[in-house]
Amino acid sequence: MRDGIVTTNGLDEAVDLATSALFGGLEDPAAESMNFLNEVASRHPHAIALAAGRPTEEFFDLADVHRYLRSFCDHLAGRLGQSPAQVRRTVLQYGRTKGIIHDLVAEHLRIDEGIDVDPESVVVTAGCQEAMFLVLRALRADHRDVLLAVTPTYVGLTGAARLADLPVLPVRTGAAGVDLADLAAVAEQARADGLRPRACYVMPDFANPSGLSMDVATRGRLLEVAAEQELLLLEDNPYGLFHGESGRLPTLKSLDERRRVVYLGSFAKSVLPGARVGYVVADQRVAGADGRVGLFADELSKIKSMVTVNTSPIAQAVVGGKLVEHGGSLAAATARERRWYAGNLRRAVDALAEHLTDVPGVSWTVPSGGFFVVVSVPFPVDDDLLERSARDHGVLWTPMGHFYDGMPAVPALRLSVSSVSADLIDTGVRRLAVLIEEQCRQRTGQVCR
Amino acid sequence: MRDGIVTTNGLDEAVDLATSALFGGLEDPAAESMNFLNEVASRHPHAIALAAGRPTEEFFDLADVHRYLRSFCDHLAGRLGQSPAQVRRTVLQYGRTKGIIHDLVAEHLRIDEGIDVDPESVVVTAGCQEAMFLVLRALRADHRDVLLAVTPTYVGLTGAARLADLPVLPVRTGAAGVDLADLAAVAEQARADGLRPRACYVMPDFANPSGLSMDVATRGRLLEVAAEQELLLLEDNPYGLFHGESGRLPTLKSLDERRRVVYLGSFAKSVLPGARVGYVVADQRVAGADGRVGLFADELSKIKSMVTVNTSPIAQAVVGGKLVEHGGSLAAATARERRWYAGNLRRAVDALAEHLTDVPGVSWTVPSGGFFVVVSVPFPVDDDLLERSARDHGVLWTPMGHFYDGMPAVPALRLSVSSVSADLIDTGVRRLAVLIEEQCRQRTGQVCR
């Protein structure tokens, strides 16, 4: 056997490759994390799924897809004056790497998010995941580059960073959604270690997994700290539209006067996951070796041409059609969804209060929006416990360890309330309470012995 | 200014980043290549485009997209017995990372390509470009890993390899489509240099850009050399369906008895570019650190989950619908396109013979299928000449240097016959002949002086 390809290994001639000679990240816990969670769910199809952060299917309608497509084509023909041949070309041919709905995305950002940017600084991507990967790959110039991330953090961010060979340094969440002193300390320590901290990944609204949001003062100070530390901020905002009665806070990008924020957007929850359309706003000015100054978006576009060439214009047309039908505003277009998620969140918190108030050492967050509630418990939570919960109690959730690098057994779990009905949430939380009380009893028993 | 972010540079405070602190590949000629070609084309919209390898729009029809979507949903409901709620979920929700049309892809491969594989070894991707990136990223374990590629080669391959930090060692094309002695020599030299050659990228049918195809004997010997050299073969086959009257040769993968071939597929030309759906067949067996053996496809799937999560199921449904409507066979479904491309190819070769037969030092390939003809000329061909051709002669083509690393001024150019009518090909070649004769005259004149 030469390095790289196994030809004969004595025991098993039917092996062609070894993971030891493949991308190292394939053996990371993060790469296994999603697979494991999906696999548990598939083995227990009747367990109540408070695990996946997927949107509700309550309002899915195939007829919408056909209508959105038509609406977008009408928009191309009407507002943009394209001939039938041009419309066909726009939607069915290879196309602009940065996308064909950039103007509609910019309009939506202006109306719904208070973000006013040149459509040229928008890159439409194959889901927000690709947007993350493009930004991280662009920022990885050499081995000194590192990313900061408010942790616990989204597993997709950790995966994309690993794929881009960009180490992630955790920053504490704290009570405000980001611990600013820790952020500054981590950046300074990194520089003292000869590293080059490039950016900090944050989710200011209803973060995954913490459910926490940053208040306006924290957002302002975060922008100041980022400027002091010469960091970009990667603002990911998949849940912002799904606020509760308290309403919206301004996005970081809308407060960003110095082009410090790269904004990551998703249409998976506001339109359809099946379109796989996201985007990044990258209005930073980049100086080339030849002195010419261009947009960061155009550098990301070059990388995108090597990853996916361009985002399916058919999929973009579906999203574009919904934007067109609602005059660019998804806030208005997602009123039903907003009520659904807010109602589910309330129901989860009520059920937790009903079933777990008197259990010592158990507490939970009360988010003002989004999909997630975090339950803290007085015992470590790992994959074995999840397996037991699915099998013996019929309820699925996510161990919080999955949102930390190295997957430690953190004493907390994440509930997602987005994809099941309020009644099932009630039943699910009741089942979870039985598991938690059982664990607390066992633990007390062990302590007594 | 700290490393990485320019805050004040004395001259221009409006600069936020420098390319010197971004991904190095952004300053590669390859990254600029596509941009430059698109940009020339956009500045000369009336020039005859014998440049882009995009498919003809002659048969594009928006109504097809709607019908394909419905056909695929009917297939889910009928053949797979899904309920309306399940159909909606399959097409509109997040889904299986490896795709939802893997069984249809496997059926198509069996019928049209003589390739018999488990659908589980298929990963459906956001265009074939993503498939390339996934494979290259997987094979890049450390700095020793290198890729071989029959050169001149597709620019997207070079870009994906750069993005994966995988150096590309060129292998000569020769007269047979691959110079097997050179292939062995390059692999052996690489190993002697302490490198780890992992795979060789090949396009056995109507290659881009050379237009050459490998005969059956060469395919067989290529598989032997790959086994001897312990290389995987990355077989890219976007043009195989578009053969001329001579018919098809067996794909490498159909001849592959030892799982040596990773097969890269595209639906951009056989269905629609606007779907952006491709795939990779990776049936290699991979041994993990724990001794478990899995499919290479499942390792690629883990990487895909970090790049795009999953390929738009709406886009997959469009492709799936066409497959369903034609019983899995795209050979039958693309008869019109095949006639169109074969007719255009004939017309291009006839026009070249008519206008350039008597010009000394000028020759061209006569491919048996595909989109491309290469014209060799007795002078270097660079971007300036292309610019002149577009401006003064109204015809666009691609300098062959774009298909070599470092973009040397090679004395040849590529004509693409796929996206214009036969009459325009005639006119385009006539215009090109004027340019070539002019260059030959100038050159002779210079020599005389």
Tab-separated table of N, CA, C and O in Angstrom, chain A residues 2-3 5 14 16-17 19 21-23 26-27 32 55 57 60 66 88-89 92-94 129-130 137-138 144 159 163 191 196 198 230 259 268-269 273-276 284-288 299 302 306-308 310 312-313, chain B residues 2-3 5 14 16-17 19 21-23 32 55 57 60 66 88-89 92-94 129-130 137-138 144 159 163 191 196 198 230 259 268-269 273-276 284-289 299 302 306-310 312-313:
chain	number	residue	atom	x	y	z
A	2	ARG	N	0.680	2.044	-1.046
A	2	ARG	CA	1.301	3.354	-1.013
A	2	ARG	C	0.394	4.267	-0.219
A	2	ARG	O	-0.760	3.974	0.013
A	3	ASP	N	0.951	5.404	0.166
A	3	ASP	CA	0.160	6.391	0.893
A	3	ASP	C	-1.027	6.803	0.040
A	3	ASP	O	-0.884	7.059	-1.146
A	5	ILE	N	-3.852	5.534	-1.372
A	5	ILE	CA	-4.804	4.553	-1.879
A	5	ILE	C	-4.410	3.195	-1.329
A	5	ILE	O	-3.259	2.773	-1.447
A	14	ALA	N	-11.243	-5.357	-0.687
A	14	ALA	CA	-12.324	-4.543	-1.240
A	14	ALA	C	-12.310	-3.116	-0.698
A	14	ALA	O	-13.325	-2.456	-0.633
A	16	ASP	N	-10.625	0.740	-1.084
A	16	ASP	CA	-9.924	1.534	-2.083
A	16	ASP	C	-9.212	2.754	-1.511
A	16	ASP	O	-8.260	3.240	-2.078
A	17	LEU	N	-9.737	3.282	-0.423
A	17	LEU	CA	-9.209	4.518	0.156
A	17	LEU	C	-9.259	4.416	1.675
A	17	LEU	O	-10.014	3.604	2.220
A	19	THR	N	-9.642	6.934	5.216
A	19	THR	CA	-9.956	8.310	5.643
A	19	THR	C	-8.702	9.034	6.119
A	19	THR	O	-8.633	10.252	6.061
A	21	ALA	N	-6.100	9.327	4.643
A	21	ALA	CA	-5.522	10.032	3.497
A	21	ALA	C	-6.561	10.920	2.820
A	21	ALA	O	-6.430	11.274	1.654
A	22	LEU	N	-7.606	11.277	3.545
A	22	LEU	CA	-8.608	12.217	3.018
A	22	LEU	C	-8.639	13.456	3.907
A	22	LEU	O	-7.995	13.497	4.967
A	23	PHE	N	-9.378	14.457	3.474
A	23	PHE	CA	-9.575	15.695	4.240
A	23	PHE	C	-9.786	15.391	5.732
A	23	PHE	O	-10.718	14.678	6.105
A	26	LEU	N	-13.078	15.289	7.881
A	26	LEU	CA	-14.071	14.215	7.779
A	26	LEU	C	-14.149	13.396	9.047
A	26	LEU	O	-15.148	12.728	9.301
A	27	GLU	N	-13.089	13.441	9.841
A	27	GLU	CA	-13.144	12.684	11.095
A	27	GLU	C	-13.461	13.584	12.290
A	27	GLU	O	-13.445	13.142	13.430
A	32	GLU	N	-19.634	14.548	11.874
A	32	GLU	CA	-20.502	13.444	12.263
A	32	GLU	C	-21.787	13.928	12.907
A	32	GLU	O	-22.801	13.228	12.916
A	55	PRO	N	-38.036	24.729	9.005
A	55	PRO	CA	-39.292	25.478	9.129
A	55	PRO	C	-40.509	24.561	9.096
A	55	PRO	O	-40.440	23.433	8.620
A	57	GLU	N	-43.906	22.924	7.865
A	57	GLU	CA	-44.420	22.611	6.525
A	57	GLU	C	-45.896	23.003	6.391
A	57	GLU	O	-46.520	22.767	5.356
A	60	PHE	N	-46.549	25.055	3.314
A	60	PHE	CA	-45.949	24.636	2.029
A	60	PHE	C	-47.046	24.378	1.003
A	60	PHE	O	-48.049	23.741	1.299
A	66	HIS	N	-45.054	27.140	-8.659
A	66	HIS	CA	-45.417	27.461	-10.050
A	66	HIS	C	-45.779	28.942	-10.191
A	66	HIS	O	-45.370	29.613	-11.129
A	88	ARG	N	-36.469	33.596	-21.044
A	88	ARG	CA	-36.042	32.190	-21.065
A	88	ARG	C	-34.560	32.073	-20.757
A	88	ARG	O	-34.141	31.214	-19.995
A	89	ARG	N	-33.773	32.959	-21.366
A	89	ARG	CA	-32.329	32.914	-21.141
A	89	ARG	C	-32.005	33.192	-19.668
A	89	ARG	O	-31.199	32.491	-19.062
A	92	LEU	N	-33.261	30.036	-17.595
A	92	LEU	CA	-32.895	28.659	-17.954
A	92	LEU	C	-31.434	28.466	-18.355
A	92	LEU	O	-30.938	27.337	-18.336
A	93	GLN	N	-30.741	29.533	-18.694
A	93	GLN	CA	-29.354	29.427	-19.156
A	93	GLN	C	-28.394	29.611	-17.972
A	93	GLN	O	-28.816	29.980	-16.885
A	94	TYR	N	-27.098	29.358	-18.187
A	94	TYR	CA	-26.091	29.826	-17.241
A	94	TYR	C	-26.270	31.321	-17.075
A	94	TYR	O	-26.734	31.992	-18.002
A	129	GLN	N	-25.385	28.504	3.584
A	129	GLN	CA	-24.176	27.733	3.865
A	129	GLN	C	-23.070	28.082	2.870
A	129	GLN	O	-21.918	28.271	3.258
A	130	GLU	N	-23.413	28.161	1.581
A	130	GLU	CA	-22.387	28.516	0.598
A	130	GLU	C	-21.855	29.927	0.866
A	130	GLU	O	-20.655	30.172	0.724
A	137	ARG	N	-13.565	31.172	3.130
A	137	ARG	CA	-12.472	30.803	2.228
A	137	ARG	C	-11.730	32.049	1.764
A	137	ARG	O	-10.500	32.034	1.640
A	138	ALA	N	-12.483	33.115	1.526
A	138	ALA	CA	-11.842	34.361	1.083
A	138	ALA	C	-10.918	34.919	2.170
A	138	ALA	O	-9.836	35.420	1.885
A	144	ARG	N	-1.934	31.766	9.462
A	144	ARG	CA	-2.099	32.651	10.623
A	144	ARG	C	-3.548	33.057	10.846
A	144	ARG	O	-3.929	33.510	11.925
A	159	GLY	N	-18.323	23.756	10.473
A	159	GLY	CA	-17.986	22.899	9.336
A	159	GLY	C	-17.362	23.694	8.196
A	159	GLY	O	-16.338	23.295	7.641
A	163	LEU	N	-13.543	23.383	6.645
A	163	LEU	CA	-13.338	23.132	5.221
A	163	LEU	C	-12.412	24.187	4.617
A	163	LEU	O	-11.667	23.917	3.683
A	191	ARG	N	-3.605	37.637	18.541
A	191	ARG	CA	-2.534	38.419	17.918
A	191	ARG	C	-1.220	38.237	18.662
A	191	ARG	O	-0.151	38.136	18.048
A	196	ARG	N	-3.818	35.885	13.209
A	196	ARG	CA	-4.433	37.034	12.578
A	196	ARG	C	-5.940	36.879	12.647
A	196	ARG	O	-6.544	36.273	11.761
A	198	ARG	N	-9.543	37.468	11.888
A	198	ARG	CA	-10.084	38.166	10.735
A	198	ARG	C	-11.499	38.659	10.946
A	198	ARG	O	-11.894	39.702	10.424
A	230	GLU	N	-10.186	45.665	14.755
A	230	GLU	CA	-10.023	45.490	13.307
A	230	GLU	C	-10.508	44.124	12.830
A	230	GLU	O	-9.837	43.417	12.087
A	259	ARG	N	-18.690	49.874	7.143
A	259	ARG	CA	-18.543	48.629	6.349
A	259	ARG	C	-17.764	47.565	7.103
A	259	ARG	O	-16.858	46.938	6.574
A	268	ALA	N	-34.417	30.313	3.434
A	268	ALA	CA	-34.905	28.968	3.750
A	268	ALA	C	-36.140	29.032	4.648
A	268	ALA	O	-37.054	28.215	4.529
A	269	LYS	N	-36.165	29.993	5.565
A	269	LYS	CA	-37.286	30.072	6.489
A	269	LYS	C	-38.339	31.073	6.018
A	269	LYS	O	-39.507	30.958	6.380
A	273	PRO	N	-37.168	26.193	2.107
A	273	PRO	CA	-35.850	25.546	2.176
A	273	PRO	C	-35.495	24.890	0.839
A	273	PRO	O	-34.327	24.843	0.454
A	274	GLY	N	-36.508	24.374	0.122
A	274	GLY	CA	-36.291	23.635	-1.114
A	274	GLY	C	-35.718	24.462	-2.253
A	274	GLY	O	-35.277	23.912	-3.259
A	275	ALA	N	-35.736	25.804	-2.099
A	275	ALA	CA	-35.100	26.621	-3.135
A	275	ALA	C	-33.585	26.621	-2.945
A	275	ALA	O	-32.842	26.718	-3.902
A	276	ARG	N	-33.134	26.469	-1.704
A	276	ARG	CA	-31.696	26.563	-1.396
A	276	ARG	C	-31.120	27.851	-1.962
A	276	ARG	O	-30.165	27.831	-2.750
A	284	GLN	N	-17.680	45.706	1.467
A	284	GLN	CA	-16.333	46.161	1.815
A	284	GLN	C	-15.540	46.475	0.541
A	284	GLN	O	-15.718	45.820	-0.484
A	285	ARG	N	-14.669	47.473	0.644
A	285	ARG	CA	-13.837	47.831	-0.504
A	285	ARG	C	-12.500	47.123	-0.388
A	285	ARG	O	-11.859	47.166	0.656
A	286	VAL	N	-12.126	46.479	-1.461
A	286	VAL	CA	-10.912	45.665	-1.465
A	286	VAL	C	-9.901	46.257	-2.438
A	286	VAL	O	-10.217	46.471	-3.612
A	287	ALA	N	-8.690	46.502	-1.936
A	287	ALA	CA	-7.624	47.014	-2.795
A	287	ALA	C	-6.833	45.855	-3.370
A	287	ALA	O	-6.372	44.984	-2.624
A	288	GLY	N	-6.707	45.810	-4.692
A	288	GLY	CA	-5.942	44.753	-5.345
A	288	GLY	C	-4.461	45.101	-5.389
A	288	GLY	O	-4.053	46.219	-5.053
A	299	GLU	N	-14.919	39.614	-5.126
A	299	GLU	CA	-13.935	38.575	-4.781
A	299	GLU	C	-14.680	37.284	-4.420
A	299	GLU	O	-14.302	36.189	-4.824
A	302	LYS	N	-15.775	35.464	-7.480
A	302	LYS	CA	-14.742	34.654	-8.136
A	302	LYS	C	-14.650	33.288	-7.467
A	302	LYS	O	-14.502	32.267	-8.142
A	306	MET	N	-15.872	28.979	-8.710
A	306	MET	CA	-15.112	27.727	-8.570
A	306	MET	C	-15.861	26.696	-7.730
A	306	MET	O	-15.451	25.541	-7.649
A	307	VAL	N	-16.923	27.116	-7.052
A	307	VAL	CA	-17.670	26.193	-6.183
A	307	VAL	C	-18.961	25.723	-6.853
A	307	VAL	O	-19.221	24.520	-6.938
A	308	THR	N	-19.777	26.656	-7.319
A	308	THR	CA	-21.070	26.276	-7.908
A	308	THR	C	-21.390	27.021	-9.214
A	308	THR	O	-22.507	26.899	-9.722
A	310	ASN	N	-22.894	29.323	-10.621
A	310	ASN	CA	-23.905	30.311	-10.239
A	310	ASN	C	-25.054	29.580	-9.547
A	310	ASN	O	-25.161	28.360	-9.657
A	312	SER	N	-28.710	28.279	-9.027
A	312	SER	CA	-29.774	27.924	-9.963
A	312	SER	C	-30.720	29.100	-10.186
A	312	SER	O	-31.408	29.542	-9.269
A	313	PRO	N	-30.768	29.635	-11.400
A	313	PRO	CA	-31.697	30.744	-11.649
A	313	PRO	C	-33.161	30.310	-11.512
A	313	PRO	O	-34.010	31.138	-11.193
B	2	ARG	N	-2.951	47.095	10.519
B	2	ARG	CA	-2.544	45.770	10.927
B	2	ARG	C	-2.667	44.856	9.727
B	2	ARG	O	-3.322	45.190	8.751
B	3	ASP	N	-2.054	43.710	9.808
B	3	ASP	CA	-2.167	42.737	8.732
B	3	ASP	C	-3.629	42.382	8.529
B	3	ASP	O	-4.343	42.132	9.489
B	5	ILE	N	-6.577	43.805	7.628
B	5	ILE	CA	-7.571	44.844	7.343
B	5	ILE	C	-6.849	46.176	7.231
B	5	ILE	O	-6.076	46.548	8.097
B	14	ALA	N	-11.030	54.892	2.203
B	14	ALA	CA	-12.236	54.147	1.852
B	14	ALA	C	-11.922	52.714	1.439
B	14	ALA	O	-12.622	52.121	0.653
B	16	ASP	N	-11.138	48.798	2.825
B	16	ASP	CA	-11.352	47.992	4.020
B	16	ASP	C	-10.483	46.746	4.066
B	16	ASP	O	-10.197	46.219	5.132
B	17	LEU	N	-10.135	46.201	2.909
B	17	LEU	CA	-9.400	44.942	2.834
B	17	LEU	C	-8.389	45.035	1.698
B	17	LEU	O	-8.545	45.857	0.802
B	19	THR	N	-6.336	42.484	-1.178
B	19	THR	CA	-6.320	41.110	-1.711
B	19	THR	C	-5.110	40.334	-1.198
B	19	THR	O	-5.155	39.120	-1.116
B	21	ALA	N	-4.263	39.952	1.660
B	21	ALA	CA	-4.658	39.241	2.876
B	21	ALA	C	-5.914	38.401	2.651
B	21	ALA	O	-6.618	38.058	3.590
B	22	LEU	N	-6.172	38.089	1.393
B	22	LEU	CA	-7.293	37.195	1.065
B	22	LEU	C	-6.749	35.932	0.386
B	22	LEU	O	-5.557	35.849	0.078
B	23	PHE	N	-7.615	34.972	0.161
B	23	PHE	CA	-7.287	33.726	-0.542
B	23	PHE	C	-6.402	34.017	-1.759
B	23	PHE	O	-6.791	34.777	-2.644
B	32	GLU	N	-9.259	35.094	-12.980
B	32	GLU	CA	-9.573	36.230	-13.844
B	32	GLU	C	-10.090	35.774	-15.206
B	32	GLU	O	-10.789	36.499	-15.891
B	55	PRO	N	-24.972	25.657	-23.709
B	55	PRO	CA	-25.830	24.952	-24.663
B	55	PRO	C	-26.709	25.905	-25.462
B	55	PRO	O	-26.939	27.048	-25.059
B	57	GLU	N	-29.959	27.696	-26.894
B	57	GLU	CA	-31.233	28.055	-26.263
B	57	GLU	C	-32.410	27.713	-27.181
B	57	GLU	O	-33.562	27.993	-26.856
B	60	PHE	N	-35.079	25.721	-25.439
B	60	PHE	CA	-35.509	26.137	-24.094
B	60	PHE	C	-37.001	26.450	-24.088
B	60	PHE	O	-37.501	27.123	-24.994
B	66	HIS	N	-42.315	23.779	-15.762
B	66	HIS	CA	-43.534	23.496	-14.993
B	66	HIS	C	-43.949	22.028	-15.164
B	66	HIS	O	-44.323	21.367	-14.203
B	88	ARG	N	-44.827	17.196	-0.950
B	88	ARG	CA	-44.488	18.590	-0.604
B	88	ARG	C	-43.188	18.646	0.181
B	88	ARG	O	-42.324	19.478	-0.061
B	89	ARG	N	-43.062	17.749	1.147
B	89	ARG	CA	-41.853	17.740	1.976
B	89	ARG	C	-40.619	17.425	1.132
B	89	ARG	O	-39.588	18.074	1.262
B	92	LEU	N	-40.001	20.585	-1.187
B	92	LEU	CA	-39.929	21.945	-0.652
B	92	LEU	C	-39.132	22.098	0.647
B	92	LEU	O	-38.729	23.198	1.004
B	93	GLN	N	-38.913	20.989	1.351
B	93	GLN	CA	-38.220	21.054	2.650
B	93	GLN	C	-36.722	20.818	2.452
B	93	GLN	O	-36.297	20.439	1.363
B	94	TYR	N	-35.914	21.034	3.493
B	94	TYR	CA	-34.545	20.525	3.491
B	94	TYR	C	-34.627	19.022	3.227
B	94	TYR	O	-35.625	18.390	3.570
B	129	GLN	N	-19.678	21.498	-11.137
B	129	GLN	CA	-18.575	22.230	-10.496
B	129	GLN	C	-18.479	21.861	-9.018
B	129	GLN	O	-17.389	21.627	-8.496
B	130	GLU	N	-19.608	21.806	-8.313
B	130	GLU	CA	-19.555	21.424	-6.901
B	130	GLU	C	-19.037	19.994	-6.749
B	130	GLU	O	-18.281	19.698	-5.827
B	137	ARG	N	-11.505	18.422	-2.716
B	137	ARG	CA	-11.324	18.762	-1.296
B	137	ARG	C	-11.138	17.499	-0.473
B	137	ARG	O	-10.330	17.454	0.466
B	138	ALA	N	-11.891	16.453	-0.815
B	138	ALA	CA	-11.776	15.191	-0.077
B	138	ALA	C	-10.386	14.591	-0.237
B	138	ALA	O	-9.819	14.047	0.718
B	144	ARG	N	1.253	17.314	0.688
B	144	ARG	CA	1.900	16.419	-0.272
B	144	ARG	C	0.983	16.054	-1.441
B	144	ARG	O	1.443	15.604	-2.484
B	159	GLY	N	-9.642	25.887	-11.200
B	159	GLY	CA	-10.148	26.742	-10.128
B	159	GLY	C	-10.511	25.952	-8.886
B	159	GLY	O	-10.139	26.322	-7.764
B	163	LEU	N	-8.793	26.148	-5.121
B	163	LEU	CA	-9.611	26.407	-3.946
B	163	LEU	C	-9.383	25.330	-2.884
B	163	LEU	O	-9.478	25.591	-1.683
B	191	ARG	N	6.087	11.363	-7.129
B	191	ARG	CA	6.405	10.550	-5.946
B	191	ARG	C	7.878	10.678	-5.577
B	191	ARG	O	8.213	10.757	-4.398
B	196	ARG	N	2.321	13.217	-3.370
B	196	ARG	CA	1.389	12.099	-3.351
B	196	ARG	C	0.354	12.299	-4.450
B	196	ARG	O	-0.676	12.941	-4.204
B	198	ARG	N	-2.786	11.833	-6.404
B	198	ARG	CA	-4.013	11.187	-5.945
B	198	ARG	C	-4.912	10.728	-7.061
B	198	ARG	O	-5.609	9.729	-6.961
B	230	GLU	N	-1.594	3.623	-9.025
B	230	GLU	CA	-2.462	3.816	-7.861
B	230	GLU	C	-3.097	5.204	-7.826
B	230	GLU	O	-3.108	5.889	-6.815
B	259	ARG	N	-13.153	-0.142	-9.417
B	259	ARG	CA	-13.549	1.100	-8.723
B	259	ARG	C	-12.430	2.135	-8.716
B	259	ARG	O	-12.131	2.747	-7.682
B	268	ALA	N	-26.386	20.025	-17.271
B	268	ALA	CA	-26.475	21.382	-17.811
B	268	ALA	C	-26.759	21.355	-19.308
B	268	ALA	O	-27.481	22.205	-19.825
B	269	LYS	N	-26.201	20.386	-20.000
B	269	LYS	CA	-26.374	20.332	-21.441
B	269	LYS	C	-27.508	19.387	-21.839
B	269	LYS	O	-28.100	19.537	-22.908
B	273	PRO	N	-29.149	24.281	-18.127
B	273	PRO	CA	-28.133	24.881	-17.249
B	273	PRO	C	-28.769	25.541	-16.030
B	273	PRO	O	-28.183	25.558	-14.954
B	274	GLY	N	-29.979	26.089	-16.209
B	274	GLY	CA	-30.636	26.846	-15.144
B	274	GLY	C	-31.038	26.012	-13.938
B	274	GLY	O	-31.392	26.558	-12.898
B	275	ALA	N	-30.998	24.674	-14.073
B	275	ALA	CA	-31.269	23.850	-12.890
B	275	ALA	C	-30.044	23.801	-11.997
B	275	ALA	O	-30.159	23.691	-10.786
B	276	ARG	N	-28.863	23.927	-12.593
B	276	ARG	CA	-27.611	23.779	-11.851
B	276	ARG	C	-27.619	22.471	-11.057
B	276	ARG	O	-27.471	22.460	-9.832
B	284	GLN	N	-16.176	4.063	-4.544
B	284	GLN	CA	-14.979	3.563	-3.871
B	284	GLN	C	-15.292	3.243	-2.411
B	284	GLN	O	-16.107	3.914	-1.782
B	285	ARG	N	-14.624	2.222	-1.896
B	285	ARG	CA	-14.820	1.847	-0.505
B	285	ARG	C	-13.745	2.503	0.341
B	285	ARG	O	-12.566	2.436	0.034
B	286	VAL	N	-14.190	3.148	1.397
B	286	VAL	CA	-13.283	3.921	2.244
B	286	VAL	C	-13.238	3.299	3.627
B	286	VAL	O	-14.282	3.109	4.262
B	287	ALA	N	-12.040	3.005	4.093
B	287	ALA	CA	-11.870	2.464	5.449
B	287	ALA	C	-11.648	3.612	6.423
B	287	ALA	O	-10.776	4.454	6.211
B	288	GLY	N	-12.461	3.668	7.459
B	288	GLY	CA	-12.324	4.695	8.485
B	288	GLY	C	-11.290	4.301	9.529
B	288	GLY	O	-10.809	3.170	9.545
B	289	ALA	N	-10.966	5.249	10.404
B	289	ALA	CA	-9.985	4.984	11.458
B	289	ALA	C	-10.473	3.857	12.368
B	289	ALA	O	-9.673	3.103	12.929
B	299	GLU	N	-18.474	10.157	2.236
B	299	GLU	CA	-17.494	11.152	2.670
B	299	GLU	C	-17.728	12.459	1.915
B	299	GLU	O	-17.691	13.541	2.495
B	302	LYS	N	-20.561	14.360	3.415
B	302	LYS	CA	-20.230	15.147	4.617
B	302	LYS	C	-19.655	16.507	4.218
B	302	LYS	O	-19.978	17.521	4.833
B	306	MET	N	-21.229	20.856	4.336
B	306	MET	CA	-20.549	22.084	4.783
B	306	MET	C	-20.481	23.134	3.673
B	306	MET	O	-20.095	24.266	3.909
B	307	VAL	N	-20.798	22.746	2.433
B	307	VAL	CA	-20.700	23.682	1.304
B	307	VAL	C	-22.083	24.218	0.913
B	307	VAL	O	-22.288	25.426	0.823
B	308	THR	N	-23.037	23.315	0.672
B	308	THR	CA	-24.368	23.769	0.220
B	308	THR	C	-25.516	23.039	0.943
B	308	THR	O	-26.673	23.207	0.557
B	309	VAL	N	-25.209	22.209	1.937
B	309	VAL	CA	-26.196	21.449	2.722
B	309	VAL	C	-26.874	20.377	1.854
B	309	VAL	O	-26.715	19.196	2.085
B	310	ASN	N	-27.656	20.801	0.886
B	310	ASN	CA	-28.171	19.847	-0.103
B	310	ASN	C	-28.500	20.619	-1.376
B	310	ASN	O	-28.615	21.845	-1.355
B	312	SER	N	-30.737	22.042	-4.260
B	312	SER	CA	-32.143	22.452	-4.301
B	312	SER	C	-33.023	21.314	-4.814
B	312	SER	O	-32.911	20.888	-5.965
B	313	PRO	N	-33.910	20.802	-3.962
B	313	PRO	CA	-34.798	19.743	-4.442
B	313	PRO	C	-35.747	20.224	-5.537
B	313	PRO	O	-36.177	19.426	-6.378
